[in-house]
mmCIF file of C-alpha atoms in Angstrom:
data_model
loop_
_atom_site.group_PDB
_atom_site.id
_atom_site.type_symbol
_atom_site.label_atom_id
_atom_site.label_comp_id
_atom_site.label_asym_id
_atom_site.label_seq_id
_atom_site.Cartn_x
_atom_site.Cartn_y
_atom_site.Cartn_z
ATOM 1 C CA MET A 1 118.133 77.200 76.389
ATOM 2 C CA GLN A 2 115.063 76.142 78.332
ATOM 3 C CA ARG A 3 111.458 76.647 76.718
ATOM 4 C CA SER A 4 108.568 78.311 78.333
ATOM 5 C CA GLN A 5 106.717 76.228 81.034
ATOM 6 C CA MET A 6 103.067 75.579 79.741
ATOM 7 C CA LEU A 7 100.254 76.366 81.993
ATOM 8 C CA ARG A 8 96.471 75.543 82.177
ATOM 9 C CA GLY A 9 94.734 76.588 79.112
ATOM 10 C CA GLY A 10 97.689 76.472 76.774
ATOM 11 C CA ALA A 11 99.188 79.771 78.061
ATOM 12 C CA SER A 12 102.981 79.931 78.741
ATOM 13 C CA ARG A 13 105.254 81.797 81.128
ATOM 14 C CA PRO A 14 108.779 82.817 80.514
ATOM 15 C CA VAL A 15 111.524 80.522 81.981
ATOM 16 C CA LEU A 16 114.018 82.180 84.490
ATOM 17 C CA ALA A 17 117.695 81.262 83.804
ATOM 18 C CA ARG A 18 121.008 82.911 83.256
ATOM 19 C CA ALA A 19 120.764 84.416 79.843
ATOM 20 C CA THR A 20 123.438 83.548 77.255
ATOM 21 C CA ALA A 21 126.212 86.287 76.799
ATOM 22 C CA PRO A 22 124.741 88.912 74.572
ATOM 23 C CA ALA A 23 126.729 90.047 71.358
ATOM 24 C CA SER A 24 127.240 93.629 72.668
ATOM 25 C CA PRO A 25 128.444 94.895 75.933
ATOM 26 C CA MET A 26 125.806 97.567 75.625
ATOM 27 C CA ALA A 27 123.213 94.711 75.982
ATOM 28 C CA HIS A 28 124.592 93.976 79.638
ATOM 29 C CA LEU A 29 123.817 97.642 80.514
ATOM 30 C CA LEU A 30 120.175 97.622 79.364
ATOM 31 C CA ASP A 31 119.441 94.756 81.729
ATOM 32 C CA ALA A 32 121.653 95.925 84.471
ATOM 33 C CA GLY A 33 119.053 98.296 86.282
ATOM 34 C CA VAL A 34 118.516 101.811 86.856
ATOM 35 C CA LEU A 35 121.341 102.309 89.263
ATOM 36 C CA PRO A 36 124.271 101.231 86.967
ATOM 37 C CA GLN A 37 122.721 103.316 84.211
ATOM 38 C CA GLN A 38 122.528 106.336 86.274
ATOM 39 C CA GLN A 39 126.183 105.843 87.268
ATOM 40 C CA MET A 40 127.299 105.638 83.698
ATOM 41 C CA MET A 41 125.414 108.770 82.804
ATOM 42 C CA GLN A 42 126.790 110.693 85.882
ATOM 43 C CA ALA A 43 130.116 109.572 84.838
ATOM 44 C CA GLY A 44 129.711 110.968 81.263
ATOM 45 C CA LYS A 45 129.905 107.368 79.759
ATOM 46 C CA LEU A 46 126.310 107.158 78.766
ATOM 47 C CA SER A 47 123.565 109.547 77.478
ATOM 48 C CA SER A 48 119.925 109.106 77.900
ATOM 49 C CA HIS A 49 119.793 109.471 74.047
ATOM 50 C CA ALA A 50 122.036 106.490 73.582
ATOM 51 C CA LEU A 51 120.226 104.562 76.170
ATOM 52 C CA THR A 52 116.738 105.277 74.747
ATOM 53 C CA SER A 53 118.003 104.401 71.281
ATOM 54 C CA GLN A 54 119.260 101.077 72.413
ATOM 55 C CA TYR A 55 115.859 100.156 73.986
ATOM 56 C CA LEU A 56 114.035 101.347 70.851
ATOM 57 C CA GLY A 57 116.381 99.152 68.813
ATOM 58 C CA ARG A 58 115.251 96.235 70.820
ATOM 59 C CA ILE A 59 111.657 97.068 70.411
ATOM 60 C CA ARG A 60 111.863 97.385 66.790
ATOM 61 C CA SER A 61 113.913 94.154 66.489
ATOM 62 C CA LEU A 62 111.366 92.265 68.350
ATOM 63 C CA CYS A 63 108.464 93.653 66.349
ATOM 64 C CA SER A 64 110.289 92.681 63.048
ATOM 65 C CA ILE A 65 109.962 89.113 63.934
ATOM 66 C CA GLY A 66 106.351 89.349 63.033
ATOM 67 C CA ALA A 67 103.784 91.938 63.871
ATOM 68 C CA ARG A 68 101.059 89.174 64.337
ATOM 69 C CA ALA A 69 103.044 87.333 66.905
ATOM 70 C CA TYR A 70 104.524 90.449 68.852
ATOM 71 C CA PRO A 71 102.283 93.419 68.297
ATOM 72 C CA GLY A 72 102.267 95.041 71.761
ATOM 73 C CA ILE A 73 104.426 98.108 71.834
ATOM 74 C CA GLU A 74 103.438 101.496 70.372
ATOM 75 C CA ILE A 75 106.605 103.627 70.176
ATOM 76 C CA ASN A 76 106.604 107.305 71.200
ATOM 77 C CA PRO A 77 107.867 109.211 68.309
ATOM 78 C CA ASP A 78 109.134 111.876 70.470
ATOM 79 C CA ALA A 79 111.168 109.614 72.819
ATOM 80 C CA LEU A 80 114.490 110.614 71.496
ATOM 81 C CA LYS A 81 113.699 114.190 71.524
ATOM 82 C CA ILE A 82 112.771 113.930 75.204
ATOM 83 C CA ALA A 83 116.080 111.931 75.972
ATOM 84 C CA LEU A 84 118.147 114.799 74.236
ATOM 85 C CA GLU A 85 116.476 117.380 76.423
ATOM 86 C CA MET A 86 117.212 115.247 79.601
ATOM 87 C CA ASP A 87 120.786 115.147 78.435
ATOM 88 C CA ARG A 88 121.001 118.760 78.112
ATOM 89 C CA GLU A 89 119.567 119.276 81.758
ATOM 90 C CA ARG A 90 122.186 116.767 83.144
ATOM 91 C CA GLN A 91 124.906 118.771 81.338
ATOM 92 C CA VAL A 92 123.902 122.065 83.308
ATOM 93 C CA HIS A 93 123.688 119.893 86.493
ATOM 94 C CA LYS A 94 120.000 119.721 86.636
ATOM 95 C CA VAL A 95 119.230 115.961 87.597
ATOM 96 C CA ARG A 96 115.592 115.563 88.748
ATOM 97 C CA GLY A 97 116.044 112.278 90.565
ATOM 98 C CA PRO A 98 116.755 108.591 89.997
ATOM 99 C CA LEU A 99 114.717 108.294 86.920
ATOM 100 C CA HIS A 100 116.294 111.272 85.041
ATOM 101 C CA GLY A 101 116.859 110.079 81.506
ATOM 102 C CA ILE A 102 115.544 106.478 82.203
ATOM 103 C CA PRO A 103 113.127 104.908 79.673
ATOM 104 C CA VAL A 104 109.558 103.889 80.902
ATOM 105 C CA VAL A 105 106.923 101.877 79.213
ATOM 106 C CA LEU A 106 103.247 102.748 80.216
ATOM 107 C CA ARG A 107 100.108 100.621 79.722
ATOM 108 C CA ASP A 108 97.959 101.849 77.025
ATOM 109 C CA ASN A 109 95.159 103.179 78.935
ATOM 110 C CA ILE A 110 97.263 105.786 80.639
ATOM 111 C CA ALA A 111 96.732 109.214 78.841
ATOM 112 C CA THR A 112 99.659 111.107 77.440
ATOM 113 C CA GLY A 113 99.407 114.456 75.703
ATOM 114 C CA ASP A 114 101.599 113.472 72.840
ATOM 115 C CA ARG A 115 101.095 111.596 69.532
ATOM 116 C CA MET A 116 100.646 108.245 71.173
ATOM 117 C CA LYS A 117 97.039 106.980 71.346
ATOM 118 C CA THR A 118 95.091 106.263 74.603
ATOM 119 C CA ARG A 119 92.766 103.276 75.073
ATOM 120 C CA THR A 120 89.907 103.651 77.420
ATOM 121 C CA GLN A 121 86.839 101.444 78.216
ATOM 122 C CA SER A 122 85.897 102.359 74.707
ATOM 123 C CA PRO A 123 87.325 99.969 71.792
ATOM 124 C CA LEU A 124 88.569 102.951 69.952
ATOM 125 C CA ALA A 125 91.968 104.598 70.570
ATOM 126 C CA THR A 126 92.047 108.385 70.681
ATOM 127 C CA HIS A 127 94.550 111.078 71.272
ATOM 128 C CA ALA A 128 94.201 112.259 74.939
ATOM 129 C CA GLY A 129 95.220 115.825 74.097
ATOM 130 C CA CYS A 130 96.918 116.135 77.644
ATOM 131 C CA ASP A 131 98.896 114.110 80.149
ATOM 132 C CA SER A 132 97.306 112.246 82.851
ATOM 133 C CA PHE A 133 98.289 112.775 86.308
ATOM 134 C CA VAL A 134 100.729 109.627 86.183
ATOM 135 C CA ALA A 135 102.247 110.666 82.907
ATOM 136 C CA ALA A 136 102.816 114.266 84.080
ATOM 137 C CA ARG A 137 104.396 112.938 87.128
ATOM 138 C CA LEU A 138 106.780 110.608 85.129
ATOM 139 C CA ARG A 139 107.749 113.676 82.980
ATOM 140 C CA ALA A 140 108.498 115.696 85.935
ATOM 141 C CA ALA A 141 110.752 113.061 87.436
ATOM 142 C CA GLY A 142 112.871 113.159 84.281
ATOM 143 C CA ALA A 143 111.574 109.742 82.961
ATOM 144 C CA VAL A 144 111.488 109.214 79.041
ATOM 145 C CA ILE A 145 108.232 107.589 78.099
ATOM 146 C CA ILE A 146 109.265 105.529 75.269
ATOM 147 C CA GLY A 147 105.954 103.755 74.475
ATOM 148 C CA LYS A 148 102.831 102.169 75.455
ATOM 149 C CA SER A 149 102.030 98.286 75.716
ATOM 150 C CA ASN A 150 98.740 96.829 74.599
ATOM 151 C CA LEU A 151 97.650 94.794 77.407
ATOM 152 C CA ARG A 152 95.244 92.363 75.385
ATOM 153 C CA GLN A 153 97.922 91.883 72.462
ATOM 154 C CA TRP A 154 100.662 91.047 74.906
ATOM 155 C CA ALA A 155 98.471 88.675 76.906
ATOM 156 C CA ALA A 156 98.197 86.432 73.488
ATOM 157 C CA VAL A 157 102.038 86.007 73.497
ATOM 158 C CA SER A 158 102.281 84.668 77.084
ATOM 159 C CA VAL A 159 101.746 87.132 79.741
ATOM 160 C CA PRO A 160 100.322 90.744 79.976
ATOM 161 C CA HIS A 161 101.968 94.259 80.085
ATOM 162 C CA ALA A 162 104.939 92.656 82.141
ATOM 163 C CA THR A 163 106.220 91.095 78.999
ATOM 164 C CA ALA A 164 107.693 94.356 77.975
ATOM 165 C CA SER A 165 109.880 94.531 80.972
ATOM 166 C CA TRP A 166 110.628 90.927 81.022
ATOM 167 C CA ALA A 167 111.847 90.855 77.375
ATOM 168 C CA GLY A 168 114.274 93.776 78.248
ATOM 169 C CA LEU A 169 112.410 96.156 76.001
ATOM 170 C CA THR A 170 112.508 98.687 78.917
ATOM 171 C CA ILE A 171 113.930 98.643 82.473
ATOM 172 C CA LEU A 172 110.678 99.938 83.970
ATOM 173 C CA ALA A 173 106.917 99.884 83.428
ATOM 174 C CA VAL A 174 103.784 101.459 84.736
ATOM 175 C CA ASP A 175 100.623 99.351 84.754
ATOM 176 C CA SER A 176 97.122 99.736 86.144
ATOM 177 C CA ALA A 177 95.162 97.655 88.737
ATOM 178 C CA ALA A 178 91.876 98.188 86.905
ATOM 179 C CA ASP A 179 91.511 94.344 86.582
ATOM 180 C CA GLY A 180 94.014 93.095 88.951
ATOM 181 C CA SER A 181 96.829 93.474 86.168
ATOM 182 C CA ILE A 182 99.838 94.754 88.295
ATOM 183 C CA VAL A 183 101.041 92.044 90.739
ATOM 184 C CA ALA A 184 99.946 88.835 88.829
ATOM 185 C CA PRO A 185 101.675 89.274 85.488
ATOM 186 C CA ALA A 186 104.853 90.607 87.132
ATOM 187 C CA SER A 187 105.062 87.507 89.347
ATOM 188 C CA ASN A 188 104.614 85.373 86.184
ATOM 189 C CA CYS A 189 107.609 87.363 84.675
ATOM 190 C CA GLY A 190 109.926 87.077 87.693
ATOM 191 C CA LEU A 191 109.607 90.845 88.359
ATOM 192 C CA VAL A 192 108.883 93.260 91.461
ATOM 193 C CA ALA A 193 105.490 94.978 91.239
ATOM 194 C CA ILE A 194 103.852 97.385 93.544
ATOM 195 C CA LYS A 195 100.166 98.183 93.834
ATOM 196 C CA PRO A 196 99.963 101.067 96.029
ATOM 197 C CA THR A 197 97.251 102.105 98.373
ATOM 198 C CA GLY A 198 94.088 103.186 96.615
ATOM 199 C CA ARG A 199 94.514 105.451 93.599
ATOM 200 C CA THR A 200 97.887 106.983 92.963
ATOM 201 C CA ALA A 201 96.381 110.170 91.894
ATOM 202 C CA ALA A 202 93.249 111.610 90.454
ATOM 203 C CA GLY A 203 93.447 110.607 86.727
ATOM 204 C CA GLN A 204 91.857 112.315 83.681
ATOM 205 C CA GLY A 205 89.829 110.704 81.037
ATOM 206 C CA GLY A 206 90.279 106.958 80.871
ATOM 207 C CA GLU A 207 93.034 106.726 83.403
ATOM 208 C CA PRO A 208 92.999 103.732 85.725
ATOM 209 C CA ALA A 209 91.886 104.136 89.362
ATOM 210 C CA THR A 210 95.274 102.838 90.485
ATOM 211 C CA ALA A 211 98.724 102.726 88.718
ATOM 212 C CA GLY A 212 101.652 100.863 89.909
ATOM 213 C CA PRO A 213 105.498 100.249 89.046
ATOM 214 C CA MET A 214 106.945 96.939 87.641
ATOM 215 C CA ALA A 215 110.688 96.692 87.806
ATOM 216 C CA PRO A 216 113.510 94.040 88.181
ATOM 217 C CA SER A 217 114.067 95.133 91.798
ATOM 218 C CA VAL A 218 112.245 96.559 94.816
ATOM 219 C CA ARG A 219 114.527 99.653 94.706
ATOM 220 C CA GLU A 220 113.808 100.439 91.272
ATOM 221 C CA ALA A 221 110.021 99.857 91.860
ATOM 222 C CA ALA A 222 110.101 102.161 94.989
ATOM 223 C CA TRP A 223 111.875 104.841 92.898
ATOM 224 C CA LEU A 224 109.103 104.486 90.203
ATOM 225 C CA LEU A 225 106.300 104.573 92.923
ATOM 226 C CA ALA A 226 107.789 107.806 94.381
ATOM 227 C CA ALA A 227 107.783 109.478 91.058
ATOM 228 C CA LEU A 228 104.194 108.557 90.605
ATOM 229 C CA SER A 229 103.283 109.975 93.962
ATOM 230 C CA GLY A 230 105.334 113.026 93.637
ATOM 231 C CA GLU A 231 107.140 112.122 96.901
ATOM 232 C CA ARG A 232 110.946 111.722 97.602
ATOM 233 C CA LEU A 233 112.026 108.273 98.865
ATOM 234 C CA ALA A 234 114.447 108.027 101.725
ATOM 235 C CA ASP A 235 116.391 105.146 100.687
ATOM 236 C CA GLY A 236 118.169 104.664 103.994
ATOM 237 C CA VAL A 237 114.877 104.404 105.754
ATOM 238 C CA VAL A 238 112.555 102.656 103.366
ATOM 239 C CA LEU A 239 115.166 100.393 101.793
ATOM 240 C CA ASP A 240 116.280 98.716 104.913
ATOM 241 C CA THR A 241 117.867 95.245 105.002
ATOM 242 C CA ALA A 242 116.457 94.802 108.630
ATOM 243 C CA GLY A 243 112.791 95.782 107.424
ATOM 244 C CA LEU A 244 111.675 92.287 108.509
ATOM 245 C CA HIS A 245 112.906 92.366 111.958
ATOM 246 C CA GLY A 246 110.060 92.154 114.558
ATOM 247 C CA ARG A 247 107.368 92.447 112.003
ATOM 248 C CA ARG A 248 104.173 90.232 112.833
ATOM 249 C CA ILE A 249 103.141 88.532 109.485
ATOM 250 C CA GLY A 250 100.189 86.448 108.819
ATOM 251 C CA VAL A 251 100.667 83.408 106.527
ATOM 252 C CA ALA A 252 97.585 82.810 104.181
ATOM 253 C CA ARG A 253 97.707 78.943 104.338
ATOM 254 C CA SER A 254 94.511 78.759 102.205
ATOM 255 C CA LEU A 255 96.306 79.782 99.263
ATOM 256 C CA PHE A 256 98.660 76.821 99.328
ATOM 257 C CA GLY A 257 97.918 73.513 97.945
ATOM 258 C CA GLN A 258 97.370 74.372 94.322
ATOM 259 C CA CYS A 259 100.877 73.288 93.173
ATOM 260 C CA ALA A 260 103.365 71.247 95.090
ATOM 261 C CA GLY A 261 106.407 73.212 93.382
ATOM 262 C CA THR A 262 105.132 76.503 94.429
ATOM 263 C CA ASP A 263 104.268 75.507 97.964
ATOM 264 C CA ALA A 264 107.913 74.308 98.260
ATOM 265 C CA VAL A 265 109.249 77.732 97.147
ATOM 266 C CA ILE A 266 107.104 79.659 99.303
ATOM 267 C CA GLY A 267 108.006 77.331 102.212
ATOM 268 C CA GLN A 268 111.594 78.220 101.840
ATOM 269 C CA ALA A 269 110.626 82.006 101.615
ATOM 270 C CA LEU A 270 108.763 81.688 105.017
ATOM 271 C CA LEU A 271 111.929 80.307 106.369
ATOM 272 C CA ALA A 272 113.910 83.138 104.960
ATOM 273 C CA LEU A 273 111.284 85.631 106.728
ATOM 274 C CA ARG A 274 111.862 83.909 109.973
ATOM 275 C CA GLU A 275 115.620 84.107 109.518
ATOM 276 C CA GLN A 276 115.388 87.898 109.174
ATOM 277 C CA GLY A 277 113.507 88.210 112.405
ATOM 278 C CA ALA A 278 109.786 88.204 111.262
ATOM 279 C CA GLN A 279 107.152 86.571 113.457
ATOM 280 C CA LEU A 280 104.956 84.324 111.423
ATOM 281 C CA ILE A 281 101.317 83.402 112.404
ATOM 282 C CA GLU A 282 99.488 80.800 110.422
ATOM 283 C CA ILE A 283 95.986 81.754 109.188
ATOM 284 C CA PRO A 284 94.130 78.392 108.285
ATOM 285 C CA ALA A 285 90.910 80.033 106.971
ATOM 286 C CA ALA A 286 90.505 81.864 103.668
ATOM 287 C CA PRO A 287 90.137 85.468 104.211
ATOM 288 C CA VAL A 288 87.482 87.000 102.019
ATOM 289 C CA PRO A 289 88.489 89.936 99.875
ATOM 290 C CA GLY A 290 86.450 92.278 101.924
ATOM 291 C CA GLY A 291 87.798 90.781 105.226
ATOM 292 C CA ILE A 292 91.658 91.133 104.611
ATOM 293 C CA GLU A 293 91.770 94.485 106.110
ATOM 294 C CA ALA A 294 89.943 93.365 109.179
ATOM 295 C CA LEU A 295 92.099 90.436 109.549
ATOM 296 C CA LEU A 296 95.250 92.595 109.353
ATOM 297 C CA CYS A 297 93.711 95.002 112.106
ATOM 298 C CA SER A 298 92.134 92.246 114.460
ATOM 299 C CA HIS A 299 95.540 90.334 114.641
ATOM 300 C CA GLY A 300 97.685 93.251 114.745
ATOM 301 C CA PHE A 301 99.519 92.035 111.517
ATOM 302 C CA ASP A 302 102.128 94.341 109.741
ATOM 303 C CA ALA A 303 101.365 92.124 106.653
ATOM 304 C CA LEU A 304 99.734 89.021 104.968
ATOM 305 C CA VAL A 305 101.942 86.783 102.907
ATOM 306 C CA GLY A 306 101.481 84.050 100.501
ATOM 307 C CA PRO A 307 102.045 82.886 96.943
ATOM 308 C CA THR A 308 101.135 85.513 94.387
ATOM 309 C CA CYS A 309 98.235 84.050 92.540
ATOM 310 C CA HIS A 310 94.680 84.920 91.406
ATOM 311 C CA GLY A 311 93.297 84.715 94.885
ATOM 312 C CA VAL A 312 95.766 87.043 96.572
ATOM 313 C CA ALA A 313 96.059 89.229 93.492
ATOM 314 C CA GLN A 314 92.403 90.382 93.866
ATOM 315 C CA ALA A 315 93.167 92.005 97.282
ATOM 316 C CA PRO A 316 90.930 94.999 97.861
ATOM 317 C CA SER A 317 92.069 98.032 95.831
ATOM 318 C CA ALA A 318 92.458 100.077 99.112
ATOM 319 C CA LEU A 319 95.268 97.810 100.391
ATOM 320 C CA PRO A 320 98.856 98.035 99.168
ATOM 321 C CA HIS A 321 100.342 94.818 97.593
ATOM 322 C CA ILE A 322 103.960 93.975 96.730
ATOM 323 C CA THR A 323 105.109 90.936 94.785
ATOM 324 C CA VAL A 324 108.741 89.895 94.857
ATOM 325 C CA PRO A 325 110.527 87.053 92.990
ATOM 326 C CA ALA A 326 110.836 84.006 95.484
ATOM 327 C CA GLY A 327 112.240 81.272 93.051
ATOM 328 C CA VAL A 328 111.251 78.970 90.165
ATOM 329 C CA ALA A 329 108.858 75.924 90.203
ATOM 330 C CA GLY A 330 108.641 73.653 87.220
ATOM 331 C CA GLY A 331 110.748 76.218 85.181
ATOM 332 C CA ALA A 332 108.109 79.071 85.984
ATOM 333 C CA PRO A 333 108.761 82.005 88.065
ATOM 334 C CA VAL A 334 106.965 82.093 91.644
ATOM 335 C CA GLY A 335 106.327 85.319 93.351
ATOM 336 C CA LEU A 336 105.984 85.946 97.102
ATOM 337 C CA SER A 337 103.019 88.484 97.915
ATOM 338 C CA PHE A 338 103.113 91.139 100.829
ATOM 339 C CA ILE A 339 99.644 92.677 101.466
ATOM 340 C CA GLY A 340 99.509 95.521 104.174
ATOM 341 C CA PRO A 341 97.165 97.892 105.660
ATOM 342 C CA ALA A 342 95.934 101.005 103.797
ATOM 343 C CA HIS A 343 98.617 103.730 103.775
ATOM 344 C CA GLY A 344 101.373 101.210 104.961
ATOM 345 C CA ASP A 345 102.997 101.303 101.681
ATOM 346 C CA MET A 346 106.625 102.281 102.814
ATOM 347 C CA GLN A 347 106.441 99.755 105.644
ATOM 348 C CA LEU A 348 105.459 97.070 103.260
ATOM 349 C CA ILE A 349 108.338 98.216 100.783
ATOM 350 C CA ALA A 350 110.835 97.816 103.705
ATOM 351 C CA MET A 351 109.812 94.314 104.297
ATOM 352 C CA ALA A 352 109.790 93.461 100.564
ATOM 353 C CA TYR A 353 113.370 94.753 100.249
ATOM 354 C CA ALA A 354 114.573 93.061 103.244
ATOM 355 C CA TYR A 355 113.213 89.629 101.757
ATOM 356 C CA GLU A 356 114.681 90.504 98.302
ATOM 357 C CA GLN A 357 118.143 91.261 99.720
ATOM 358 C CA ALA A 358 118.256 88.203 101.883
ATOM 359 C CA THR A 359 117.417 85.728 99.062
ATOM 360 C CA LEU A 360 118.323 87.556 95.670
ATOM 361 C CA HIS A 361 116.191 85.268 93.602
ATOM 362 C CA ARG A 362 115.674 87.496 90.557
ATOM 363 C CA ARG A 363 117.493 86.179 87.365
ATOM 364 C CA THR A 364 117.753 87.629 83.943
ATOM 365 C CA PRO A 365 115.145 85.742 81.798
ATOM 366 C CA ALA A 366 116.222 83.353 79.055
ATOM 367 C CA LEU A 367 114.324 84.296 75.975
ATOM 368 C CA PRO A 368 113.204 81.952 73.185
ATOM 369 C CA SER A 369 116.089 81.520 70.722
ATOM 370 C CA SER A 370 114.135 83.327 67.963
ATOM 371 C CA ILE A 371 113.887 86.553 70.144
ATOM 372 C CA THR A 372 117.380 86.304 71.539
ATOM 373 C CA LEU A 373 118.703 86.327 67.960
ATOM 374 C CA ALA A 374 116.499 89.414 66.974
ATOM 375 C CA LEU A 375 117.517 91.382 70.083
ATOM 376 C CA ARG A 376 121.273 91.105 69.494
ATOM 377 C CA LEU A 377 122.626 94.456 69.088
ATOM 378 C CA PRO A 378 125.131 95.466 66.591
#
């Protein structure tokens, strides 16, 4: 099995590769995605309680390796109770949507009105007493909040909050853009992430200004975003394989040149965009953060694309931003970023989905052997 690729400063990123066959068929389902999980539950071959139990088993197995090394998940003591309630609703043909009964992990600064603690700007963690808007939306969509991840503790492992989804501890995660932490860590883990326009909703207490989804695919991330916004997603309209056709896209060339391997991966991504009918226009000068929106407007761009990195990850908070797996360079995942005009989220999702479906670069990550052994299910 490949090892993590070392980066500047001694940090590491997970290596993407075909994972070895797990010990249990159930492990395949945990990594398969929301759609297969929903199909199994609809057919009566899987329950939310069983699915949640298996994810919780993975979390506990990983934490048992050593709390000092892997301390990042706080388990929701009510998770199985919530899952049972979602199963009862399904039995009476009440299905709230594509997230019904699906486990989700939140970043620990998103307030929940349960027994889990919330970390705000204060160094102390407290019980919020009530759900934030984000948590309330997820519960209304039928999602099972199984825990919270500690951003700073997970960052000490290799990458931030996205590690929970990368390691298969959950299929979906919600992070905040308060410090640009949605797209960059997701890209490092080979995940899709969406930073929506502005703030998803007015939060409470220490809730971050903008919350966005992380998921293995654009479809799942879009479903999660729809739940956060309280809107229904028209799959056939938004998730369109022809979503790039006729789109005018600016290429942020100033973001290239930092890594030859990354440049090569993104170069292939640009070819794929052209093959899908997009018109690409080179932008030689570096757009300043405040000038990205003006650049999109003045050139009539539907989106700006480039490698997901620190520079592009700090796009203005008012603009939607999606990162999609584009391949691997030096053993580390590379993401392609799409940045669009304010409130152009659905159009951006359509473009990202068309690129994803034309390339299918997402791979199940190969975990270090110590973690792989701990995560084997009975």
